[in-house]
Structure formats: C-alpha cells, structure tokens
Short mmCIF file of C-alpha atoms and ligand atoms in Angstrom, two decimals:
data_model
loop_
_atom_site.label_atom_id
_atom_site.label_comp_id
_atom_site.label_asym_id
_atom_site.label_seq_id
_atom_site.Cartn_x
_atom_site.Cartn_y
_atom_site.Cartn_z
CA MET N 1 4.56 23.09 -25.32
CA SER N 2 2.27 22.39 -22.35
CA GLU N 3 3.44 23.26 -18.83
CA ARG N 4 5.00 20.53 -16.68
CA HIS N 5 2.34 19.31 -14.23
CA LYS N 6 3.54 19.38 -10.64
CA ILE N 7 1.81 16.39 -9.05
CA ALA N 8 0.15 13.30 -10.48
CA LEU N 9 -1.45 10.26 -8.93
CA LEU N 10 -1.41 6.87 -10.64
CA GLY N 11 -4.04 4.45 -9.33
CA PRO N 12 -7.04 6.31 -7.85
CA GLY N 13 -8.31 3.38 -5.77
CA ALA N 14 -8.67 3.22 -1.97
CA ILE N 15 -5.29 4.71 -1.07
CA GLY N 16 -4.95 6.84 -4.19
CA THR N 17 -8.33 8.52 -3.71
CA THR N 18 -7.43 9.33 -0.09
CA ILE N 19 -4.20 11.04 -1.11
CA ALA N 20 -5.83 12.79 -4.08
CA ALA N 21 -8.54 14.15 -1.76
CA ALA N 22 -5.99 15.30 0.83
CA LEU N 23 -4.10 17.19 -1.89
CA HIS N 24 -7.27 18.59 -3.47
CA GLU N 25 -8.46 20.04 -0.15
CA VAL N 26 -5.39 22.29 -0.07
CA ASN N 27 -5.63 23.23 -3.77
CA ARG N 28 -2.87 20.89 -4.91
CA THR N 29 -5.19 18.70 -6.99
CA PRO N 30 -3.07 16.09 -8.76
CA LEU N 31 -3.39 14.94 -12.35
CA LEU N 32 -5.42 11.72 -11.99
CA CYS N 33 -4.34 8.67 -13.98
CA GLY N 34 -6.06 5.31 -13.80
CA ARG N 35 -7.43 2.31 -15.60
CA THR N 36 -11.11 3.18 -15.34
CA ALA N 37 -12.30 6.59 -16.48
CA HIS N 38 -14.19 8.45 -13.70
CA ALA N 39 -15.59 11.98 -13.89
CA GLN N 40 -14.61 12.53 -10.23
CA LEU N 41 -13.39 10.71 -7.11
CA ILE N 42 -15.32 10.66 -3.84
CA LEU N 43 -13.76 10.09 -0.42
CA ARG N 44 -16.04 9.49 2.58
CA HIS N 45 -14.60 10.04 6.04
CA ASP N 46 -15.86 10.47 9.61
CA GLU N 47 -16.81 14.13 9.15
CA GLY N 48 -18.21 14.06 5.62
CA GLU N 49 -16.92 13.65 2.12
CA VAL N 50 -14.53 15.21 -0.38
CA THR N 51 -15.12 15.25 -4.12
CA VAL N 52 -12.02 15.44 -6.26
CA PRO N 53 -12.82 16.78 -9.73
CA GLY N 54 -11.64 14.57 -12.57
CA PRO N 55 -11.46 13.43 -15.14
CA VAL N 56 -9.38 10.39 -14.40
CA LEU N 57 -7.24 10.01 -17.52
CA ASN N 58 -7.14 6.43 -18.73
CA GLN N 59 -4.79 6.74 -21.70
CA PRO N 60 -1.06 7.21 -21.00
CA ALA N 61 -0.78 9.03 -24.35
CA ASP N 62 -2.89 11.86 -22.84
CA VAL N 63 0.02 12.76 -20.55
CA THR N 64 2.09 15.32 -22.40
CA GLN N 65 4.89 15.97 -19.90
CA PRO N 66 6.58 14.14 -17.02
CA VAL N 67 5.62 15.44 -13.57
CA ASP N 68 7.68 16.66 -10.61
CA LEU N 69 6.04 14.34 -8.09
CA LEU N 70 4.18 11.12 -8.79
CA PHE N 71 2.24 9.15 -6.19
CA VAL N 72 1.90 5.51 -7.28
CA ALA N 73 -1.03 3.75 -5.64
CA VAL N 74 -1.65 0.84 -7.98
CA LYS N 75 -1.33 -2.62 -6.47
CA THR N 76 2.16 -4.12 -6.75
CA THR N 77 0.63 -6.78 -9.02
CA GLN N 78 -0.34 -3.98 -11.45
CA VAL N 79 3.04 -2.24 -11.80
CA GLU N 80 4.14 -4.05 -14.94
CA GLU N 81 0.99 -3.16 -16.84
CA CYS N 82 1.49 0.48 -15.76
CA ALA N 83 4.78 0.68 -17.70
CA PRO N 84 3.30 3.06 -20.35
CA TRP N 85 2.00 5.39 -17.60
CA LEU N 86 5.35 5.42 -15.81
CA ALA N 87 7.14 6.13 -19.09
CA SER N 88 4.88 9.15 -19.76
CA LEU N 89 4.84 10.52 -16.21
CA CYS N 90 8.50 10.16 -15.16
CA ASP N 91 11.91 11.45 -16.06
CA GLU N 92 15.11 11.83 -14.08
CA ARG N 93 13.73 14.94 -12.31
CA THR N 94 10.62 13.15 -11.03
CA VAL N 95 10.25 11.94 -7.44
CA VAL N 96 8.04 8.85 -7.27
CA CYS N 97 6.38 8.11 -3.94
CA ALA N 98 5.26 4.46 -3.78
CA LEU N 99 2.05 4.21 -1.75
CA GLN N 100 2.25 0.44 -1.65
CA ASN N 101 2.77 -2.34 0.83
CA GLY N 102 5.93 -4.38 1.07
CA VAL N 103 9.65 -3.76 1.39
CA GLU N 104 10.50 -4.02 -2.31
CA GLN N 105 8.86 -0.96 -3.92
CA GLN N 106 12.13 0.60 -5.09
CA THR N 107 13.35 -2.60 -6.77
CA GLN N 108 9.98 -3.16 -8.37
CA LEU N 109 9.44 0.36 -9.74
CA ALA N 110 13.02 1.24 -10.73
CA PRO N 111 12.99 -0.49 -14.16
CA TYR N 112 9.98 1.57 -15.29
CA VAL N 113 10.58 5.13 -14.05
CA GLN N 114 13.11 6.55 -16.52
CA GLY N 115 15.76 7.34 -13.90
CA ALA N 116 13.34 9.02 -11.45
CA THR N 117 13.99 8.79 -7.71
CA VAL N 118 11.71 6.22 -6.08
CA LEU N 119 10.86 6.61 -2.41
CA PRO N 120 8.99 3.89 -0.55
CA SER N 121 6.43 4.78 2.08
CA VAL N 122 4.57 2.94 4.80
CA VAL N 123 0.84 3.49 4.45
CA TRP N 124 -0.71 3.21 7.90
CA PHE N 125 -4.39 3.86 7.22
CA PRO N 126 -7.14 1.50 6.06
CA ALA N 127 -9.38 2.64 3.23
CA GLN N 128 -11.82 0.62 1.20
CA ARG N 129 -13.56 0.96 -2.13
CA GLU N 130 -17.34 0.86 -1.88
CA ALA N 131 -19.89 -0.48 -4.35
CA ASP N 132 -20.82 3.05 -5.50
CA ALA N 133 -17.16 3.75 -6.51
CA SER N 134 -16.57 6.00 -3.51
CA VAL N 135 -13.79 5.27 -1.01
CA TRP N 136 -14.39 4.90 2.73
CA LEU N 137 -11.47 6.16 4.78
CA ARG N 138 -11.47 4.22 8.06
CA ALA N 139 -8.75 6.01 10.06
CA GLN N 140 -6.69 9.18 10.12
CA PRO N 141 -4.39 9.06 7.06
CA ARG N 142 -0.71 8.74 7.94
CA LEU N 143 2.44 7.85 6.00
CA THR N 144 6.00 7.17 7.08
CA LEU N 145 8.81 8.07 4.67
CA PRO N 146 12.56 7.59 4.90
CA ASP N 147 14.23 10.63 6.42
CA VAL N 148 16.24 11.59 3.33
CA LEU N 149 16.55 14.82 1.36
CA GLN N 150 14.64 13.35 -1.61
CA ALA N 151 11.55 12.96 0.60
CA GLN N 152 11.20 16.73 0.92
CA PRO N 153 8.96 17.24 -2.18
CA ILE N 154 6.55 14.65 -0.75
CA VAL N 155 6.59 16.27 2.69
CA ALA N 156 5.98 19.68 1.09
CA ALA N 157 3.10 18.40 -1.07
CA LEU N 158 1.37 16.82 1.93
CA SER N 159 2.06 19.63 4.40
CA GLY N 160 -1.13 21.13 5.78
CA THR N 161 -3.23 18.24 4.46
CA ARG N 162 -5.31 15.68 6.38
CA CYS N 163 -2.54 13.13 5.70
CA ALA N 164 0.18 13.23 8.37
CA VAL N 165 3.74 12.37 7.35
CA ASP N 166 6.42 11.00 9.68
CA LEU N 167 10.06 10.75 8.68
CA ALA N 168 11.95 7.72 9.95
CA ALA N 169 15.74 7.61 10.24
CA ASP N 170 15.46 3.80 10.44
CA PHE N 171 12.84 3.38 7.72
CA LEU N 172 13.83 -0.24 7.10
CA SER N 173 12.67 -1.26 10.56
CA VAL N 174 9.38 0.63 10.22
CA ALA N 175 8.74 -0.98 6.82
CA TRP N 176 9.42 -4.46 8.17
CA ARG N 177 7.15 -3.88 11.15
CA LYS N 178 4.33 -3.00 8.76
CA LEU N 179 5.20 -6.03 6.64
CA LEU N 180 4.73 -8.28 9.68
CA GLN N 181 1.25 -6.81 10.10
CA ASN N 182 0.50 -7.43 6.42
CA ALA N 183 1.83 -10.99 6.57
CA ALA N 184 -0.52 -11.79 9.46
CA ALA N 185 -3.44 -10.13 7.66
CA GLY N 186 -2.97 -12.72 4.90
CA LEU N 187 -4.60 -15.22 7.28
CA MET N 188 -7.88 -13.32 6.79
CA VAL N 189 -7.86 -14.41 3.14
CA LEU N 190 -7.51 -18.08 4.09
CA ALA N 191 -10.32 -17.88 6.66
CA ASN N 192 -12.39 -15.54 4.47
CA ARG N 193 -13.03 -13.44 7.58
CA ARG N 194 -12.28 -9.91 8.78
CA ALA N 195 -10.29 -8.79 11.85
CA GLY N 196 -12.77 -10.29 14.33
CA MET N 197 -11.26 -13.73 13.60
CA PHE N 198 -8.11 -12.82 15.56
CA ARG N 199 -10.21 -12.91 18.77
CA ARG N 200 -10.24 -16.72 18.49
CA ASP N 201 -7.49 -18.33 20.60
CA ASP N 202 -6.58 -20.87 17.93
CA ILE N 203 -6.10 -18.11 15.33
CA ALA N 204 -4.13 -16.06 17.87
CA GLY N 205 -1.72 -19.00 18.33
CA LEU N 206 -1.31 -19.46 14.57
CA THR N 207 -0.79 -15.72 14.09
CA LEU N 208 1.95 -15.61 16.72
CA ALA N 209 3.72 -18.59 15.15
CA LEU N 210 3.66 -16.80 11.78
CA LEU N 211 4.76 -13.48 13.27
CA HIS N 212 7.70 -15.06 15.11
CA GLU N 213 9.08 -16.51 11.89
CA CYS N 214 8.52 -13.15 10.15
CA LEU N 215 10.40 -11.43 12.98
CA ALA N 216 13.41 -13.71 12.51
CA VAL N 217 13.49 -12.92 8.79
CA ALA N 218 13.03 -9.17 9.38
CA ARG N 219 15.95 -9.14 11.82
CA ALA N 220 18.13 -11.06 9.36
CA GLU N 221 17.35 -8.28 6.84
CA GLY N 222 18.59 -5.68 9.32
CA ALA N 223 15.33 -4.54 10.93
CA VAL N 224 15.61 -3.59 14.58
CA LEU N 225 12.40 -4.87 16.17
CA GLU N 226 11.68 -5.69 19.82
CA ASP N 227 10.81 -9.21 20.99
CA GLY N 228 7.28 -8.03 21.84
CA VAL N 229 6.35 -6.94 18.28
CA PRO N 230 4.40 -10.14 17.40
CA GLU N 231 2.25 -9.78 20.54
CA GLU N 232 1.70 -6.06 19.85
CA ILE N 233 0.57 -6.76 16.28
CA LEU N 234 -1.78 -9.52 17.42
CA ALA N 235 -3.21 -7.24 20.11
CA GLY N 236 -3.82 -4.58 17.44
CA PHE N 237 -5.87 -7.01 15.35
CA ARG N 238 -7.82 -8.16 18.41
CA ARG N 239 -8.68 -4.53 19.31
CA ALA N 240 -9.68 -3.62 15.73
CA PRO N 241 -13.35 -3.41 14.73
CA GLU N 242 -14.56 -6.92 13.96
CA ASP N 243 -15.53 -5.88 10.43
CA LEU N 244 -12.19 -4.28 9.56
CA GLY N 245 -10.86 -5.98 6.44
CA THR N 246 -7.59 -5.72 4.57
CA SER N 247 -6.94 -4.93 0.91
CA ILE N 248 -5.79 -8.50 0.18
CA LEU N 249 -9.08 -9.87 1.55
CA ALA N 250 -11.03 -7.36 -0.58
CA ASP N 251 -9.07 -8.55 -3.61
CA ARG N 252 -9.77 -12.22 -2.84
CA GLN N 253 -13.48 -11.58 -2.36
CA ALA N 254 -13.58 -9.75 -5.69
CA ASN N 255 -11.60 -12.59 -7.31
CA ARG N 256 -8.75 -10.25 -8.25
CA PRO N 257 -5.02 -11.18 -8.21
CA LEU N 258 -3.51 -10.98 -4.71
CA GLU N 259 -0.38 -9.21 -3.49
CA TRP N 260 0.63 -12.52 -1.87
CA ASP N 261 4.23 -12.37 -2.98
CA ILE N 262 5.17 -8.96 -1.54
CA ARG N 263 3.24 -9.59 1.70
CA ASN N 264 3.86 -13.31 2.42
CA GLY N 265 6.06 -14.80 -0.32
CA VAL N 266 8.73 -12.31 0.72
CA ILE N 267 9.04 -14.02 4.14
CA GLN N 268 9.62 -17.38 2.52
CA ARG N 269 12.03 -15.96 -0.11
CA TYR N 270 14.17 -14.03 2.36
CA GLY N 271 13.93 -16.86 4.89
CA GLN N 272 15.47 -19.23 2.32
CA LEU N 273 18.20 -16.69 1.60
CA HIS N 274 19.16 -16.47 5.27
CA GLY N 275 18.65 -20.16 6.07
CA ILE N 276 15.70 -19.41 8.38
CA ALA N 277 12.92 -22.00 8.58
CA THR N 278 9.47 -20.56 7.75
CA PRO N 279 7.09 -23.50 8.32
CA VAL N 280 3.90 -21.44 8.62
CA SER N 281 4.70 -19.41 5.50
CA ASP N 282 5.56 -22.64 3.68
CA VAL N 283 1.92 -23.71 4.17
CA ILE N 284 0.13 -20.41 3.64
CA VAL N 285 2.15 -19.00 0.71
CA PRO N 286 1.14 -21.71 -1.81
CA LEU N 287 -2.48 -21.39 -0.68
CA LEU N 288 -2.42 -17.61 -1.19
CA ALA N 289 -0.68 -17.99 -4.55
CA ALA N 290 -3.27 -20.53 -5.71
CA GLY N 291 -6.07 -18.33 -4.39
CA SER N 292 -4.64 -15.50 -6.47
CA THR N 293 -4.30 -17.07 -9.87
CA GLY N 294 -5.45 -20.68 -9.66
CA PRO N 295 -5.66 -22.71 -11.81
CA GLY N 296 -9.04 -24.05 -10.87
N1 LIG I 1 -6.54 -0.21 1.01
C1 LIG I 1 -5.87 -0.16 2.14
O1 LIG I 1 -6.45 -0.04 3.22
C2 LIG I 1 -4.36 -0.22 2.13
C3 LIG I 1 -3.68 0.10 3.31
C4 LIG I 1 -2.29 0.11 3.31
C5 LIG I 1 -1.61 -0.18 2.14
N2 LIG I 1 -2.29 -0.50 1.02
C6 LIG I 1 -1.50 -0.77 -0.21
O2 LIG I 1 -1.68 0.31 -1.08
C7 LIG I 1 -1.56 -0.14 -2.45
C8 LIG I 1 -2.83 0.29 -3.19
O3 LIG I 1 -3.92 -0.44 -2.61
P1 LIG I 1 -5.45 -0.01 -2.77
O4 LIG I 1 -6.20 -0.79 -1.76
O5 LIG I 1 -5.58 1.46 -2.82
O6 LIG I 1 -5.75 -0.62 -4.24
P2 LIG I 1 -7.03 -0.38 -5.14
O7 LIG I 1 -8.16 0.20 -4.35
O8 LIG I 1 -7.26 -1.67 -5.87
O9 LIG I 1 -6.55 0.72 -6.17
C9 LIG I 1 -5.71 0.46 -7.26
C10 LIG I 1 -5.99 1.51 -8.31
O10 LIG I 1 -5.07 1.32 -9.39
C11 LIG I 1 -5.83 1.33 -10.61
N3 LIG I 1 -5.15 0.53 -11.64
C12 LIG I 1 -5.05 -0.81 -11.72
N4 LIG I 1 -4.38 -1.16 -12.83
C13 LIG I 1 -4.07 -0.02 -13.46
C14 LIG I 1 -3.41 0.27 -14.69
N5 LIG I 1 -2.93 -0.68 -15.49
N6 LIG I 1 -3.28 1.55 -15.05
C15 LIG I 1 -3.76 2.54 -14.27
N7 LIG I 1 -4.40 2.34 -13.09
C16 LIG I 1 -4.55 1.07 -12.70
C17 LIG I 1 -7.15 0.70 -10.22
O11 LIG I 1 -8.11 0.97 -11.21
P3 LIG I 1 -9.52 0.19 -11.31
O12 LIG I 1 -10.48 1.11 -10.61
O13 LIG I 1 -9.78 0.05 -12.75
O14 LIG I 1 -9.37 -1.13 -10.60
C18 LIG I 1 -7.40 1.43 -8.91
O15 LIG I 1 -7.89 2.72 -9.13
C19 LIG I 1 -1.38 -1.65 -2.37
O16 LIG I 1 0.00 -1.97 -2.43
C20 LIG I 1 -1.93 -2.01 -0.99
O17 LIG I 1 -1.34 -3.19 -0.45
C21 LIG I 1 -3.64 -0.51 0.97
#
C-alpha cells in the first residue's frame, strides 16, 4: 500500500502555482493535480523564478490515497467537474483549503469532499497566467484564514514560506470585504479594461454605487464593515497599476466561463433574500452571465 501523501494541490493555475512554489521552496512540494499535464510549473516573481518539478497528474485514478491537506485552486465554475479528483484526494481526515474567491466555498465544496473539513480562505494577491504557461506573481502572497483549530495544518504547511498567513477571528467580515472588491472588479469585464479605468470619474461614481449596495448586503449577512469601505476599495483600484487585471477579466478575454455568480450574482441573490434593492447588480449580473455562457 502506498504511503499517504501529506499535501496536494488541485488546480495549478495562477493561484495554485504560487502556492505550489511557496511550498516547494521549503521542501514541502505538493502532489500536483490538474487538467492539463505539465512537466513542471514556473512561477515568476520580482526577484526571479521558482520551478516546481512535476509532473502534474491529470488522471484522478493516478491518486492512490487521500491526502492530509488539499489546496483547491480551481475556479469555482470548475468544482463540479473536479468531483473525481475530490473523491480520490479526500476523506474525513483531510483538511481542504479553498483558495477561491467568494463567500460560499464551504457550501460549494462540501458535497464532493467525502466528509473532509473545508476551510475557506481570502486570497489577497494577484497572479496571472502568461502565454508561455508560467505564472507572474504580481504582489507578495498573502492569505487570510478563519482563526479556528482546523486551520492549523494550513498554517503549519505555509509557515516559513513566501506566502504570509493571517488568522481572522471575524473571518466573515474579511471575506465580505474581499467580495466587495471582487464585485467591483467585475466592471472591468464589462468595459474590457484593466484597473486604469477606475481613474475615470464616471466609472468611479458607478463603482461607488455598486459598492454601496454590496455593503448593505454584506452587513445584512453579518459582516462588520465601516461606512468608508466603498471609498477605500475604489481608492485601491485607482492607485493600482493601470495594467493590473483581474482573473474574471482574464477569463472573459480568453472566452472562458466567468465566476460571475460567486462574485456578483451573490449580491443580487442575498439582496433578494434580505429585501435589499440592488439596482446596479440587477443590470450588471445578466450582462456578466451572458458574457460567460451566451448564447450568441
Ligand atoms: N488569479 C488571481 O489573481 C486571483 C486572485 C485572488 C483570487 N483568485 C481566485 O482563485 C481561484 C483560482 O483562480 P486562478 O486565477 O488561479 O485560476 P486559473 O489560473 O484559471 O487556474 C485554475 C487551474 O485549475 C485547473 N483546472 C480546471 N479544471 C480542472 C479540472 N476539471 N480538473 C483539474 N484541474 C482543473 C486549470 O487547468 P488548465 O490549465 O487546464 O486550465 C488551472 O490549472 C478563483 O476562485 C479566483 O477567483 C484569483
């Protein structure tokens, strides 16, 4: 019987490659599982690059044992098709760390993970896949996790790596704050422009209107967020490099399905639940949904 592998990574894309490289640099190289077979992964960062030796397995049947810790970095639109991977990689002793946007990772992953513990995270760093299959890390990697005992295996795995980990007692509020940022970034898809577009005054006004309705929904869900959060998020976009994109824009430009539902649809859905009007989301959500899957 083969030995139980300690750490695996499912989805070696922009975020997954960053975490795999951080682990590899401290000799905790994870088992790499993905859709496309690669001999190795390459992460480029400000000081150089890291090569993570592969191979990237692309057949769930090649996994012989569940793992202790699984990082999931597939898009939320790809979870369902990853069911065979999750069945092979997880059992009730596995801790699954969702490296995904949104506030619904636990609900989304739970049906597939064979009783494993799912912990959400907030991924704070931008990374992008490049044409040569490498990943360009565009900021210091940092995650926030809920401050619970079950987070300890994740903290231990990432200790001493280039990826910082914060623990948040009020994780819900942190996750909703990030969601507000993601919801506003959806506007980049509709303009087909990167962060520079937020320097326009008309876009700034639209962004604030969207962020104020998101804030009302977040608060109704229990998030504790200051009145100034929409202005802070807008200021962050206006300070960002003009060419800084977002993963949903990269997906649109590559004509891939969009994570519109967990980033923008969620505002409309929870708004309806709480009786909160979401007029900006009511316009942009159908446009994002149609941009994702058409028809047309
Ligand atoms: N990128 C960012 O800057 C950023 C920042 C914060 C949060 N996030 C969030 O992080 C999550 C991951 O985003 P990302 O940008 O890293 O995505 P990504 O670059 O598209 O990576 C997704 C990875 O999953 C693989 N995959 C897709 N379907 C699969 C399947 N059926 N089985 C196995 N592997 C599969 C993809 O393989 P292929 O190579 O075959 O496509 C790719 O390696 C998303 O929820 C995103 O919103 C991203």
